[in-house]
mmCIF file with all atom_site columns, C-alpha atoms in Angstrom:
data_model
loop_
_atom_site.group_PDB
_atom_site.id
_atom_site.type_symbol
_atom_site.label_atom_id
_atom_site.label_alt_id
_atom_site.label_comp_id
_atom_site.label_asym_id
_atom_site.label_entity_id
_atom_site.label_seq_id
_atom_site.pdbx_PDB_ins_code
_atom_site.Cartn_x
_atom_site.Cartn_y
_atom_site.Cartn_z
_atom_site.occupancy
_atom_site.B_iso_or_equiv
_atom_site.pdbx_formal_charge
_atom_site.auth_seq_id
_atom_site.auth_comp_id
_atom_site.auth_asym_id
_atom_site.auth_atom_id
_atom_site.pdbx_PDB_model_num
ATOM 1   C CA . ASP A 1 1   ? 8.248   -12.452 -5.239  1.00 81.00 ? 1030 ASP A CA 1
ATOM 2   C CA . SER A 1 2   ? 4.413   -11.531 -4.211  1.00 85.00 ? 1031 SER A CA 1
ATOM 3   C CA . GLY A 1 3   ? 3.181   -13.728 -7.271  1.00 91.00 ? 1032 GLY A CA 1
ATOM 4   C CA . VAL A 1 4   ? 1.339   -10.727 -8.341  1.00 95.00 ? 1033 VAL A CA 1
ATOM 5   C CA . THR A 1 5   ? 2.519   -9.356  -11.746 1.00 96.00 ? 1034 THR A CA 1
ATOM 6   C CA . GLN A 1 6   ? 2.009   -6.083  -13.454 1.00 97.00 ? 1035 GLN A CA 1
ATOM 7   C CA . THR A 1 7   ? 3.271   -5.019  -17.363 1.00 97.00 ? 1036 THR A CA 1
ATOM 8   C CA . PRO A 1 8   ? 4.380   -3.028  -18.503 1.00 97.00 ? 1037 PRO A CA 1
ATOM 9   C CA . LYS A 1 9   ? 7.341   -2.373  -16.224 1.00 95.00 ? 1038 LYS A CA 1
ATOM 10  C CA . HIS A 1 10  ? 7.632   1.388   -17.335 1.00 96.00 ? 1039 HIS A CA 1
ATOM 11  C CA . LEU A 1 11  ? 5.403   3.369   -19.540 1.00 97.00 ? 1040 LEU A CA 1
ATOM 12  C CA . ILE A 1 12  ? 6.186   6.702   -21.532 1.00 97.00 ? 1041 ILE A CA 1
ATOM 13  C CA . THR A 1 13  ? 3.882   8.481   -23.479 1.00 97.00 ? 1042 THR A CA 1
ATOM 14  C CA . ALA A 1 14  ? 2.527   12.054  -23.825 1.00 97.00 ? 1043 ALA A CA 1
ATOM 15  C CA . THR A 1 15  ? -0.093  14.101  -22.521 1.00 97.00 ? 1044 THR A CA 1
ATOM 16  C CA . GLY A 1 16  ? -3.722  13.283  -24.017 1.00 97.00 ? 1045 GLY A CA 1
ATOM 17  C CA . GLN A 1 17  ? -3.014  9.713   -24.757 1.00 97.00 ? 1046 GLN A CA 1
ATOM 18  C CA . ARG A 1 18  ? -4.434  6.763   -23.112 1.00 98.00 ? 1047 ARG A CA 1
ATOM 19  C CA . VAL A 1 19  ? -2.633  3.830   -22.024 1.00 98.00 ? 1048 VAL A CA 1
ATOM 20  C CA . THR A 1 20  ? -3.721  0.296   -20.217 1.00 98.00 ? 1049 THR A CA 1
ATOM 21  C CA . LEU A 1 21  ? -1.856  -0.946  -17.219 1.00 98.00 ? 1050 LEU A CA 1
ATOM 22  C CA . ARG A 1 22  ? -2.064  -5.206  -16.581 1.00 98.00 ? 1051 ARG A CA 1
ATOM 23  C CA . CYS A 1 23  ? -2.275  -6.883  -13.484 1.00 98.00 ? 1052 CYS A CA 1
ATOM 24  C CA . SER A 1 24  ? -2.591  -10.701 -12.842 1.00 97.00 ? 1053 SER A CA 1
ATOM 25  C CA . PRO A 1 25  ? -2.995  -11.416 -9.354  1.00 95.00 ? 1054 PRO A CA 1
ATOM 26  C CA . ARG A 1 26  ? -1.609  -14.377 -7.360  1.00 93.00 ? 1055 ARG A CA 1
ATOM 27  C CA . SER A 1 27  ? -3.330  -17.632 -8.061  1.00 91.00 ? 1056 SER A CA 1
ATOM 28  C CA . GLY A 1 28  ? -6.605  -17.904 -6.476  1.00 87.00 ? 1057 GLY A CA 1
ATOM 29  C CA . ASP A 1 29  ? -6.809  -14.289 -4.974  1.00 91.00 ? 1058 ASP A CA 1
ATOM 30  C CA . LEU A 1 30  ? -10.344 -12.743 -5.921  1.00 90.00 ? 1059 LEU A CA 1
ATOM 31  C CA . SER A 1 31  ? -9.517  -9.083  -5.072  1.00 90.00 ? 1060 SER A CA 1
ATOM 32  C CA . VAL A 1 32  ? -7.499  -6.974  -6.837  1.00 93.00 ? 1061 VAL A CA 1
ATOM 33  C CA . TYR A 1 33  ? -6.806  -3.380  -5.647  1.00 93.00 ? 1062 TYR A CA 1
ATOM 34  C CA . TRP A 1 34  ? -5.295  -0.442  -7.892  1.00 96.00 ? 1063 TRP A CA 1
ATOM 35  C CA . TYR A 1 35  ? -3.092  2.273   -5.710  1.00 95.00 ? 1064 TYR A CA 1
ATOM 36  C CA . GLN A 1 36  ? -1.083  5.494   -7.210  1.00 96.00 ? 1065 GLN A CA 1
ATOM 37  C CA . GLN A 1 37  ? 1.826   6.452   -5.780  1.00 94.00 ? 1066 GLN A CA 1
ATOM 38  C CA . SER A 1 38  ? 3.336   9.744   -6.472  1.00 92.00 ? 1067 SER A CA 1
ATOM 39  C CA . LEU A 1 39  ? 5.711   11.907  -4.558  1.00 86.00 ? 1068 LEU A CA 1
ATOM 40  C CA . ASP A 1 40  ? 3.519   14.826  -3.605  1.00 86.00 ? 1069 ASP A CA 1
ATOM 41  C CA . GLN A 1 41  ? 0.201   12.487  -2.835  1.00 86.00 ? 1070 GLN A CA 1
ATOM 42  C CA . GLY A 1 42  ? 1.937   9.583   -1.208  1.00 89.00 ? 1071 GLY A CA 1
ATOM 43  C CA . LEU A 1 43  ? 0.310   5.880   -1.934  1.00 91.00 ? 1072 LEU A CA 1
ATOM 44  C CA . GLN A 1 44  ? -3.670  6.465   -2.698  1.00 92.00 ? 1073 GLN A CA 1
ATOM 45  C CA . PHE A 1 45  ? -6.142  3.932   -2.925  1.00 92.00 ? 1074 PHE A CA 1
ATOM 46  C CA . LEU A 1 46  ? -7.498  3.742   -6.523  1.00 95.00 ? 1075 LEU A CA 1
ATOM 47  C CA . ILE A 1 47  ? -10.193 0.984   -6.683  1.00 94.00 ? 1076 ILE A CA 1
ATOM 48  C CA . GLN A 1 48  ? -10.743 -2.461  -5.795  1.00 92.00 ? 1077 GLN A CA 1
ATOM 49  C CA . TYR A 1 49  ? -12.359 -5.098  -7.805  1.00 92.00 ? 1078 TYR A CA 1
ATOM 50  C CA . TYR A 1 50  ? -13.831 -8.422  -6.332  1.00 89.00 ? 1079 TYR A CA 1
ATOM 51  C CA . ASN A 1 51  ? -14.245 -11.764 -8.844  1.00 91.00 ? 1080 ASN A CA 1
ATOM 52  C CA . GLY A 1 52  ? -15.323 -9.148  -11.464 1.00 93.00 ? 1081 GLY A CA 1
ATOM 53  C CA . GLU A 1 53  ? -17.553 -6.737  -9.740  1.00 92.00 ? 1082 GLU A CA 1
ATOM 54  C CA . GLU A 1 54  ? -16.323 -3.245  -8.491  1.00 92.00 ? 1083 GLU A CA 1
ATOM 55  C CA . ARG A 1 55  ? -16.177 -3.041  -4.473  1.00 88.00 ? 1084 ARG A CA 1
ATOM 56  C CA . ALA A 1 56  ? -14.569 -0.110  -3.369  1.00 88.00 ? 1085 ALA A CA 1
ATOM 57  C CA . LYS A 1 57  ? -13.629 3.076   -4.618  1.00 90.00 ? 1086 LYS A CA 1
ATOM 58  C CA . GLY A 1 58  ? -11.244 5.441   -3.582  1.00 89.00 ? 1087 GLY A CA 1
ATOM 59  C CA . ASN A 1 59  ? -9.674  8.735   -5.078  1.00 83.00 ? 1088 ASN A CA 1
ATOM 60  C CA . ILE A 1 60  ? -10.035 7.747   -8.733  1.00 93.00 ? 1089 ILE A CA 1
ATOM 61  C CA . LEU A 1 61  ? -10.150 10.134  -11.242 1.00 95.00 ? 1090 LEU A CA 1
ATOM 62  C CA . GLU A 1 62  ? -13.100 9.905   -14.112 1.00 96.00 ? 1091 GLU A CA 1
ATOM 63  C CA . ARG A 1 63  ? -10.592 9.762   -16.580 1.00 97.00 ? 1092 ARG A CA 1
ATOM 64  C CA . PHE A 1 64  ? -9.245  6.531   -15.018 1.00 97.00 ? 1093 PHE A CA 1
ATOM 65  C CA . SER A 1 65  ? -11.419 3.115   -14.987 1.00 97.00 ? 1094 SER A CA 1
ATOM 66  C CA . ALA A 1 66  ? -10.744 -0.265  -14.641 1.00 97.00 ? 1095 ALA A CA 1
ATOM 67  C CA . GLN A 1 67  ? -12.107 -3.819  -15.050 1.00 97.00 ? 1096 GLN A CA 1
ATOM 68  C CA . GLN A 1 68  ? -11.650 -7.453  -13.749 1.00 97.00 ? 1097 GLN A CA 1
ATOM 69  C CA . PHE A 1 69  ? -12.015 -9.908  -16.485 1.00 97.00 ? 1098 PHE A CA 1
ATOM 70  C CA . PRO A 1 70  ? -13.421 -13.705 -16.038 1.00 96.00 ? 1099 PRO A CA 1
ATOM 71  C CA . ASP A 1 71  ? -9.799  -15.000 -15.229 1.00 95.00 ? 1100 ASP A CA 1
ATOM 72  C CA . LEU A 1 72  ? -9.160  -12.591 -12.797 1.00 95.00 ? 1101 LEU A CA 1
ATOM 73  C CA . HIS A 1 73  ? -6.542  -10.161 -14.134 1.00 97.00 ? 1102 HIS A CA 1
ATOM 74  C CA . SER A 1 74  ? -7.543  -6.565  -14.320 1.00 98.00 ? 1103 SER A CA 1
ATOM 75  C CA . GLU A 1 75  ? -6.760  -3.694  -16.049 1.00 98.00 ? 1104 GLU A CA 1
ATOM 76  C CA . LEU A 1 76  ? -6.610  -0.002  -15.360 1.00 98.00 ? 1105 LEU A CA 1
ATOM 77  C CA . ASN A 1 77  ? -7.248  2.416   -18.460 1.00 98.00 ? 1106 ASN A CA 1
ATOM 78  C CA . LEU A 1 78  ? -6.009  5.819   -18.022 1.00 98.00 ? 1107 LEU A CA 1
ATOM 79  C CA . SER A 1 79  ? -6.857  8.145   -20.483 1.00 97.00 ? 1108 SER A CA 1
ATOM 80  C CA . SER A 1 80  ? -6.697  12.141  -21.386 1.00 97.00 ? 1109 SER A CA 1
ATOM 81  C CA . LEU A 1 81  ? -3.332  11.404  -19.457 1.00 97.00 ? 1110 LEU A CA 1
ATOM 82  C CA . GLU A 1 82  ? -2.070  14.938  -17.826 1.00 97.00 ? 1111 GLU A CA 1
ATOM 83  C CA . LEU A 1 83  ? 1.595   15.514  -16.378 1.00 96.00 ? 1112 LEU A CA 1
ATOM 84  C CA . GLY A 1 84  ? 0.276   14.975  -13.117 1.00 95.00 ? 1113 GLY A CA 1
ATOM 85  C CA . ASP A 1 85  ? -0.432  11.612  -13.750 1.00 96.00 ? 1114 ASP A CA 1
ATOM 86  C CA . SER A 1 86  ? 3.102   10.675  -13.712 1.00 97.00 ? 1115 SER A CA 1
ATOM 87  C CA . ALA A 1 87  ? 3.527   7.914   -10.945 1.00 96.00 ? 1116 ALA A CA 1
ATOM 88  C CA . LEU A 1 88  ? 4.001   4.504   -9.891  1.00 96.00 ? 1117 LEU A CA 1
ATOM 89  C CA . TYR A 1 89  ? 0.819   2.574   -10.459 1.00 97.00 ? 1118 TYR A CA 1
ATOM 90  C CA . PHE A 1 90  ? 0.618   -0.792  -7.982  1.00 96.00 ? 1119 PHE A CA 1
ATOM 91  C CA . CYS A 1 91  ? -1.822  -3.422  -8.161  1.00 96.00 ? 1120 CYS A CA 1
ATOM 92  C CA . ALA A 1 92  ? -2.183  -5.615  -5.062  1.00 94.00 ? 1121 ALA A CA 1
ATOM 93  C CA . SER A 1 93  ? -4.666  -8.978  -4.576  1.00 92.00 ? 1122 SER A CA 1
ATOM 94  C CA . SER A 1 94  ? -5.850  -10.826 -1.852  1.00 88.00 ? 1123 SER A CA 1
ATOM 95  C CA . GLY A 1 95  ? -8.116  -13.786 -1.133  1.00 80.00 ? 1124 GLY A CA 1
ATOM 96  C CA . GLY A 1 96  ? -10.871 -12.553 0.820   1.00 59.00 ? 1125 GLY A CA 1
ATOM 97  C CA . LEU A 1 97  ? -13.959 -10.027 -0.137  1.00 56.00 ? 1126 LEU A CA 1
ATOM 98  C CA . ALA A 1 98  ? -12.825 -6.830  1.901   1.00 52.00 ? 1127 ALA A CA 1
ATOM 99  C CA . GLY A 1 99  ? -9.044  -7.759  2.634   1.00 52.00 ? 1128 GLY A CA 1
ATOM 100 C CA . LEU A 1 100 ? -9.970  -7.219  6.276   1.00 53.00 ? 1129 LEU A CA 1
ATOM 101 C CA . TYR A 1 101 ? -8.299  -10.443 7.558   1.00 56.00 ? 1130 TYR A CA 1
ATOM 102 C CA . ASN A 1 102 ? -6.376  -11.257 4.440   1.00 69.00 ? 1131 ASN A CA 1
ATOM 103 C CA . GLU A 1 103 ? -3.003  -9.666  3.525   1.00 79.00 ? 1132 GLU A CA 1
ATOM 104 C CA . GLN A 1 104 ? -2.827  -7.702  0.302   1.00 87.00 ? 1133 GLN A CA 1
ATOM 105 C CA . PHE A 1 105 ? 0.010   -8.832  -1.897  1.00 90.00 ? 1134 PHE A CA 1
ATOM 106 C CA . PHE A 1 106 ? 1.633   -6.196  -4.221  1.00 93.00 ? 1135 PHE A CA 1
ATOM 107 C CA . GLY A 1 107 ? 2.897   -6.507  -7.526  1.00 94.00 ? 1136 GLY A CA 1
ATOM 108 C CA . PRO A 1 108 ? 6.120   -4.468  -8.473  1.00 93.00 ? 1137 PRO A CA 1
ATOM 109 C CA . GLY A 1 109 ? 4.322   -1.503  -10.156 1.00 95.00 ? 1138 GLY A CA 1
ATOM 110 C CA . THR A 1 110 ? 4.127   0.290   -13.266 1.00 97.00 ? 1139 THR A CA 1
ATOM 111 C CA . ARG A 1 111 ? 6.011   3.538   -13.762 1.00 96.00 ? 1140 ARG A CA 1
ATOM 112 C CA . LEU A 1 112 ? 4.266   6.005   -15.750 1.00 97.00 ? 1141 LEU A CA 1
ATOM 113 C CA . THR A 1 113 ? 5.913   8.975   -17.226 1.00 97.00 ? 1142 THR A CA 1
ATOM 114 C CA . VAL A 1 114 ? 3.642   11.504  -19.199 1.00 97.00 ? 1143 VAL A CA 1
ATOM 115 C CA . LEU A 1 115 ? 5.785   13.883  -20.970 1.00 96.00 ? 1144 LEU A CA 1
ATOM 116 C CA . ALA B 2 1   ? -12.321 10.430  7.802   1.00 67.00 ? 1084 ALA B CA 1
ATOM 117 C CA . GLN B 2 2   ? -9.628  7.992   8.767   1.00 74.00 ? 1085 GLN B CA 1
ATOM 118 C CA . SER B 2 3   ? -6.119  9.181   8.190   1.00 86.00 ? 1086 SER B CA 1
ATOM 119 C CA . VAL B 2 4   ? -2.979  7.958   8.930   1.00 93.00 ? 1087 VAL B CA 1
ATOM 120 C CA . THR B 2 5   ? 0.288   10.371  9.853   1.00 95.00 ? 1088 THR B CA 1
ATOM 121 C CA . GLN B 2 6   ? 3.829   9.402   9.793   1.00 96.00 ? 1089 GLN B CA 1
ATOM 122 C CA . PRO B 2 7   ? 5.661   12.339  11.637  1.00 96.00 ? 1090 PRO B CA 1
ATOM 123 C CA . ASP B 2 8   ? 9.075   11.702  10.385  1.00 95.00 ? 1091 ASP B CA 1
ATOM 124 C CA . ILE B 2 9   ? 9.723   11.717  6.503   1.00 94.00 ? 1092 ILE B CA 1
ATOM 125 C CA . HIS B 2 10  ? 13.357  10.415  7.118   1.00 96.00 ? 1093 HIS B CA 1
ATOM 126 C CA . ILE B 2 11  ? 15.343  8.641   9.932   1.00 97.00 ? 1094 ILE B CA 1
ATOM 127 C CA . THR B 2 12  ? 18.976  7.600   10.390  1.00 97.00 ? 1095 THR B CA 1
ATOM 128 C CA . VAL B 2 13  ? 20.239  5.077   12.135  1.00 97.00 ? 1096 VAL B CA 1
ATOM 129 C CA . SER B 2 14  ? 23.547  3.471   12.663  1.00 97.00 ? 1097 SER B CA 1
ATOM 130 C CA . GLU B 2 15  ? 23.587  -0.439  12.135  1.00 97.00 ? 1098 GLU B CA 1
ATOM 131 C CA . GLY B 2 16  ? 23.059  -2.500  15.299  1.00 97.00 ? 1099 GLY B CA 1
ATOM 132 C CA . ALA B 2 17  ? 20.983  0.615   16.860  1.00 97.00 ? 1100 ALA B CA 1
ATOM 133 C CA . SER B 2 18  ? 17.442  0.266   17.828  1.00 97.00 ? 1101 SER B CA 1
ATOM 134 C CA . LEU B 2 19  ? 14.489  1.472   15.793  1.00 97.00 ? 1102 LEU B CA 1
ATOM 135 C CA . GLU B 2 20  ? 11.336  3.165   16.301  1.00 97.00 ? 1103 GLU B CA 1
ATOM 136 C CA . LEU B 2 21  ? 9.327   4.260   13.465  1.00 98.00 ? 1104 LEU B CA 1
ATOM 137 C CA . ARG B 2 22  ? 6.267   6.386   14.602  1.00 98.00 ? 1105 ARG B CA 1
ATOM 138 C CA . CYS B 2 23  ? 2.473   6.011   13.220  1.00 97.00 ? 1106 CYS B CA 1
ATOM 139 C CA . ASN B 2 24  ? -0.360  7.922   14.443  1.00 96.00 ? 1107 ASN B CA 1
ATOM 140 C CA . TYR B 2 25  ? -4.014  7.162   12.985  1.00 93.00 ? 1108 TYR B CA 1
ATOM 141 C CA . SER B 2 26  ? -7.178  9.006   13.264  1.00 89.00 ? 1109 SER B CA 1
ATOM 142 C CA . TYR B 2 27  ? -10.338 6.516   12.900  1.00 80.00 ? 1110 TYR B CA 1
ATOM 143 C CA . GLY B 2 28  ? -13.622 6.388   15.036  1.00 71.00 ? 1111 GLY B CA 1
ATOM 144 C CA . ALA B 2 29  ? -13.839 2.622   15.599  1.00 75.00 ? 1112 ALA B CA 1
ATOM 145 C CA . THR B 2 30  ? -11.227 0.019   16.289  1.00 74.00 ? 1113 THR B CA 1
ATOM 146 C CA . PRO B 2 31  ? -8.597  0.232   13.265  1.00 82.00 ? 1114 PRO B CA 1
ATOM 147 C CA . TYR B 2 32  ? -6.969  -2.692  11.545  1.00 88.00 ? 1115 TYR B CA 1
ATOM 148 C CA . LEU B 2 33  ? -3.371  -1.542  11.276  1.00 92.00 ? 1116 LEU B CA 1
ATOM 149 C CA . PHE B 2 34  ? -0.586  -2.449  8.918   1.00 94.00 ? 1117 PHE B CA 1
ATOM 150 C CA . TRP B 2 35  ? 3.129   -1.819  8.459   1.00 97.00 ? 1118 TRP B CA 1
ATOM 151 C CA . TYR B 2 36  ? 4.622   -2.499  5.010   1.00 96.00 ? 1119 TYR B CA 1
ATOM 152 C CA . VAL B 2 37  ? 8.111   -2.041  3.574   1.00 97.00 ? 1120 VAL B CA 1
ATOM 153 C CA . GLN B 2 38  ? 8.843   -1.004  0.442   1.00 94.00 ? 1121 GLN B CA 1
ATOM 154 C CA . SER B 2 39  ? 12.553  -1.677  -0.899  1.00 90.00 ? 1122 SER B CA 1
ATOM 155 C CA . PRO B 2 40  ? 13.865  0.427   -4.089  1.00 84.00 ? 1123 PRO B CA 1
ATOM 156 C CA . GLY B 2 41  ? 12.172  -0.368  -6.896  1.00 80.00 ? 1124 GLY B CA 1
ATOM 157 C CA . GLN B 2 42  ? 10.090  -3.053  -5.409  1.00 83.00 ? 1125 GLN B CA 1
ATOM 158 C CA . GLY B 2 43  ? 6.648   -3.257  -4.481  1.00 87.00 ? 1126 GLY B CA 1
ATOM 159 C CA . LEU B 2 44  ? 5.251   -3.384  -0.580  1.00 92.00 ? 1127 LEU B CA 1
ATOM 160 C CA . GLN B 2 45  ? 5.813   -6.075  1.457   1.00 93.00 ? 1128 GLN B CA 1
ATOM 161 C CA . LEU B 2 46  ? 3.799   -6.538  4.870   1.00 92.00 ? 1129 LEU B CA 1
ATOM 162 C CA . LEU B 2 47  ? 5.773   -6.430  7.852   1.00 95.00 ? 1130 LEU B CA 1
ATOM 163 C CA . LEU B 2 48  ? 2.972   -6.997  10.439  1.00 94.00 ? 1131 LEU B CA 1
ATOM 164 C CA . LYS B 2 49  ? -0.764  -6.255  11.174  1.00 92.00 ? 1132 LYS B CA 1
ATOM 165 C CA . TYR B 2 50  ? -3.013  -5.590  14.206  1.00 91.00 ? 1133 TYR B CA 1
ATOM 166 C CA . PHE B 2 51  ? -6.840  -6.700  14.270  1.00 86.00 ? 1134 PHE B CA 1
ATOM 167 C CA . SER B 2 52  ? -7.652  -7.203  18.038  1.00 82.00 ? 1135 SER B CA 1
ATOM 168 C CA . GLY B 2 53  ? -6.067  -9.058  21.192  1.00 84.00 ? 1136 GLY B CA 1
ATOM 169 C CA . ASP B 2 54  ? -2.356  -8.716  22.091  1.00 86.00 ? 1137 ASP B CA 1
ATOM 170 C CA . THR B 2 55  ? -1.514  -4.999  21.480  1.00 89.00 ? 1138 THR B CA 1
ATOM 171 C CA . LEU B 2 56  ? 2.416   -6.173  20.843  1.00 95.00 ? 1139 LEU B CA 1
ATOM 172 C CA . VAL B 2 57  ? 2.237   -7.587  17.568  1.00 95.00 ? 1140 VAL B CA 1
ATOM 173 C CA . GLN B 2 58  ? 5.549   -9.528  15.906  1.00 96.00 ? 1141 GLN B CA 1
ATOM 174 C CA . GLY B 2 59  ? 6.075   -9.400  12.415  1.00 96.00 ? 1142 GLY B CA 1
ATOM 175 C CA . ILE B 2 60  ? 8.984   -10.799 10.054  1.00 95.00 ? 1143 ILE B CA 1
ATOM 176 C CA . LYS B 2 61  ? 12.640  -9.536  9.939   1.00 95.00 ? 1144 LYS B CA 1
ATOM 177 C CA . GLY B 2 62  ? 12.681  -9.010  13.595  1.00 96.00 ? 1145 GLY B CA 1
ATOM 178 C CA . PHE B 2 63  ? 10.028  -5.810  13.783  1.00 97.00 ? 1146 PHE B CA 1
ATOM 179 C CA . GLU B 2 64  ? 7.427   -5.602  16.332  1.00 97.00 ? 1147 GLU B CA 1
ATOM 180 C CA . ALA B 2 65  ? 4.515   -2.980  16.814  1.00 97.00 ? 1148 ALA B CA 1
ATOM 181 C CA . GLU B 2 66  ? 2.608   -2.002  19.688  1.00 96.00 ? 1149 GLU B CA 1
ATOM 182 C CA . PHE B 2 67  ? -0.942  -0.511  19.451  1.00 94.00 ? 1150 PHE B CA 1
ATOM 183 C CA . LYS B 2 68  ? -1.967  2.193   21.943  1.00 93.00 ? 1151 LYS B CA 1
ATOM 184 C CA . ARG B 2 69  ? -5.264  3.152   21.845  1.00 91.00 ? 1152 ARG B CA 1
ATOM 185 C CA . SER B 2 70  ? -4.943  5.956   24.070  1.00 91.00 ? 1153 SER B CA 1
ATOM 186 C CA . GLN B 2 71  ? -2.451  7.846   21.893  1.00 93.00 ? 1154 GLN B CA 1
ATOM 187 C CA . SER B 2 72  ? -4.165  6.550   18.548  1.00 92.00 ? 1155 SER B CA 1
ATOM 188 C CA . SER B 2 73  ? -0.183  5.157   17.638  1.00 95.00 ? 1156 SER B CA 1
ATOM 189 C CA . PHE B 2 74  ? 0.903   2.173   16.193  1.00 96.00 ? 1157 PHE B CA 1
ATOM 190 C CA . ASN B 2 75  ? 4.753   2.505   16.442  1.00 98.00 ? 1158 ASN B CA 1
ATOM 191 C CA . LEU B 2 76  ? 6.915   0.070   14.962  1.00 98.00 ? 1159 LEU B CA 1
ATOM 192 C CA . ARG B 2 77  ? 10.071  -1.015  16.410  1.00 98.00 ? 1160 ARG B CA 1
ATOM 193 C CA . LYS B 2 78  ? 13.106  -3.402  15.822  1.00 98.00 ? 1161 LYS B CA 1
ATOM 194 C CA . PRO B 2 79  ? 15.779  -3.906  18.616  1.00 97.00 ? 1162 PRO B CA 1
ATOM 195 C CA . SER B 2 80  ? 18.718  -3.939  15.942  1.00 97.00 ? 1163 SER B CA 1
ATOM 196 C CA . VAL B 2 81  ? 18.736  -2.619  12.838  1.00 97.00 ? 1164 VAL B CA 1
ATOM 197 C CA . HIS B 2 82  ? 20.662  -4.239  10.125  1.00 96.00 ? 1165 HIS B CA 1
ATOM 198 C CA . TRP B 2 83  ? 22.142  -2.383  6.742   1.00 95.00 ? 1166 TRP B CA 1
ATOM 199 C CA . SER B 2 84  ? 19.255  -4.427  4.512   1.00 94.00 ? 1167 SER B CA 1
ATOM 200 C CA . ASP B 2 85  ? 16.473  -2.580  6.750   1.00 96.00 ? 1168 ASP B CA 1
ATOM 201 C CA . ALA B 2 86  ? 17.163  0.653   4.484   1.00 96.00 ? 1169 ALA B CA 1
ATOM 202 C CA . ALA B 2 87  ? 13.761  1.203   2.620   1.00 97.00 ? 1170 ALA B CA 1
ATOM 203 C CA . GLU B 2 88  ? 10.716  3.120   2.950   1.00 96.00 ? 1171 GLU B CA 1
ATOM 204 C CA . TYR B 2 89  ? 8.351   2.118   5.502   1.00 98.00 ? 1172 TYR B CA 1
ATOM 205 C CA . PHE B 2 90  ? 4.517   2.603   5.349   1.00 97.00 ? 1173 PHE B CA 1
ATOM 206 C CA . CYS B 2 91  ? 2.022   2.574   8.069   1.00 96.00 ? 1174 CYS B CA 1
ATOM 207 C CA . ALA B 2 92  ? -1.754  2.053   6.958   1.00 93.00 ? 1175 ALA B CA 1
ATOM 208 C CA . VAL B 2 93  ? -5.046  1.575   8.582   1.00 91.00 ? 1176 VAL B CA 1
ATOM 209 C CA . GLY B 2 94  ? -7.894  -0.514  7.090   1.00 86.00 ? 1177 GLY B CA 1
ATOM 210 C CA . ALA B 2 95  ? -11.526 1.349   7.213   1.00 78.00 ? 1178 ALA B CA 1
ATOM 211 C CA . TRP B 2 96  ? -14.639 0.988   5.875   1.00 75.00 ? 1179 TRP B CA 1
ATOM 212 C CA . SER B 2 97  ? -16.403 3.929   4.422   1.00 73.00 ? 1180 SER B CA 1
ATOM 213 C CA . ASN B 2 98  ? -19.571 4.594   2.138   1.00 73.00 ? 1181 ASN B CA 1
ATOM 214 C CA . SER B 2 99  ? -17.141 3.598   -0.847  1.00 73.00 ? 1182 SER B CA 1
ATOM 215 C CA . GLY B 2 100 ? -16.133 0.145   0.593   1.00 76.00 ? 1183 GLY B CA 1
ATOM 216 C CA . TYR B 2 101 ? -12.973 -1.057  2.566   1.00 77.00 ? 1184 TYR B CA 1
ATOM 217 C CA . ALA B 2 102 ? -9.648  0.315   1.688   1.00 81.00 ? 1185 ALA B CA 1
ATOM 218 C CA . LEU B 2 103 ? -6.049  0.822   2.937   1.00 87.00 ? 1186 LEU B CA 1
ATOM 219 C CA . ASN B 2 104 ? -5.237  4.506   3.927   1.00 89.00 ? 1187 ASN B CA 1
ATOM 220 C CA . PHE B 2 105 ? -1.491  4.847   3.679   1.00 93.00 ? 1188 PHE B CA 1
ATOM 221 C CA . GLY B 2 106 ? 0.923   7.285   5.847   1.00 94.00 ? 1189 GLY B CA 1
ATOM 222 C CA . LYS B 2 107 ? 3.465   9.305   3.441   1.00 94.00 ? 1190 LYS B CA 1
ATOM 223 C CA . GLY B 2 108 ? 6.004   6.942   4.562   1.00 95.00 ? 1191 GLY B CA 1
ATOM 224 C CA . THR B 2 109 ? 9.265   7.035   6.658   1.00 97.00 ? 1192 THR B CA 1
ATOM 225 C CA . SER B 2 110 ? 12.746  6.560   4.448   1.00 96.00 ? 1193 SER B CA 1
ATOM 226 C CA . LEU B 2 111 ? 15.026  4.902   7.117   1.00 97.00 ? 1194 LEU B CA 1
ATOM 227 C CA . LEU B 2 112 ? 18.889  5.208   6.274   1.00 97.00 ? 1195 LEU B CA 1
ATOM 228 C CA . VAL B 2 113 ? 21.223  3.026   7.900   1.00 97.00 ? 1196 VAL B CA 1
ATOM 229 C CA . THR B 2 114 ? 24.821  4.155   8.471   1.00 96.00 ? 1197 THR B CA 1
ATOM 230 C CA . PRO B 2 115 ? 27.707  1.816   9.152   1.00 93.00 ? 1198 PRO B CA 1
#
């Protein structure tokens, strides 16, 4: 158990819909990262937040957005869903600003299926 | 741009045999290198990391990796594989870009252990 929790574990929805994935980092970790894992694209970094502020951005679509709240939990919002958005979405957390010298601890993931 | 290549999609080894998983990276500066393992239905767990210093790094579960700058490689090794090592293995490079710091993952190598 990494200490990172993600809800829900599974999510099934239809094209065009909007969903919210939730992540609670390890106690004391200030950085939260979101990743998307799919068969064709592999594991891709989406976005990072540190103490409520966006710090790094990867291959995140404009239809996707994220935020980190004062209690440090984070939410990833996916809208206008397409079939290709079906994937496993991971959240990770670390203690440092950049995670350079800190291990990123991964949650168990949320599996999103878009029908 | 930084990238990570794991040439082997699948590898099968016999229990007790030695293992080497290959990883090549492309990055202009000194890389921060990681190996993660993902068991079925689980998140990623860090096996080991390299930032600087001794090029042979020891990790958890009996794994080690050697950083070879001349070959741009960071191969993962284990002298004797156990059935419980069957999993997906990901090599990653941590790098800075205009968008901030992020982990870039390879596509992964799936390890099958036979009796």
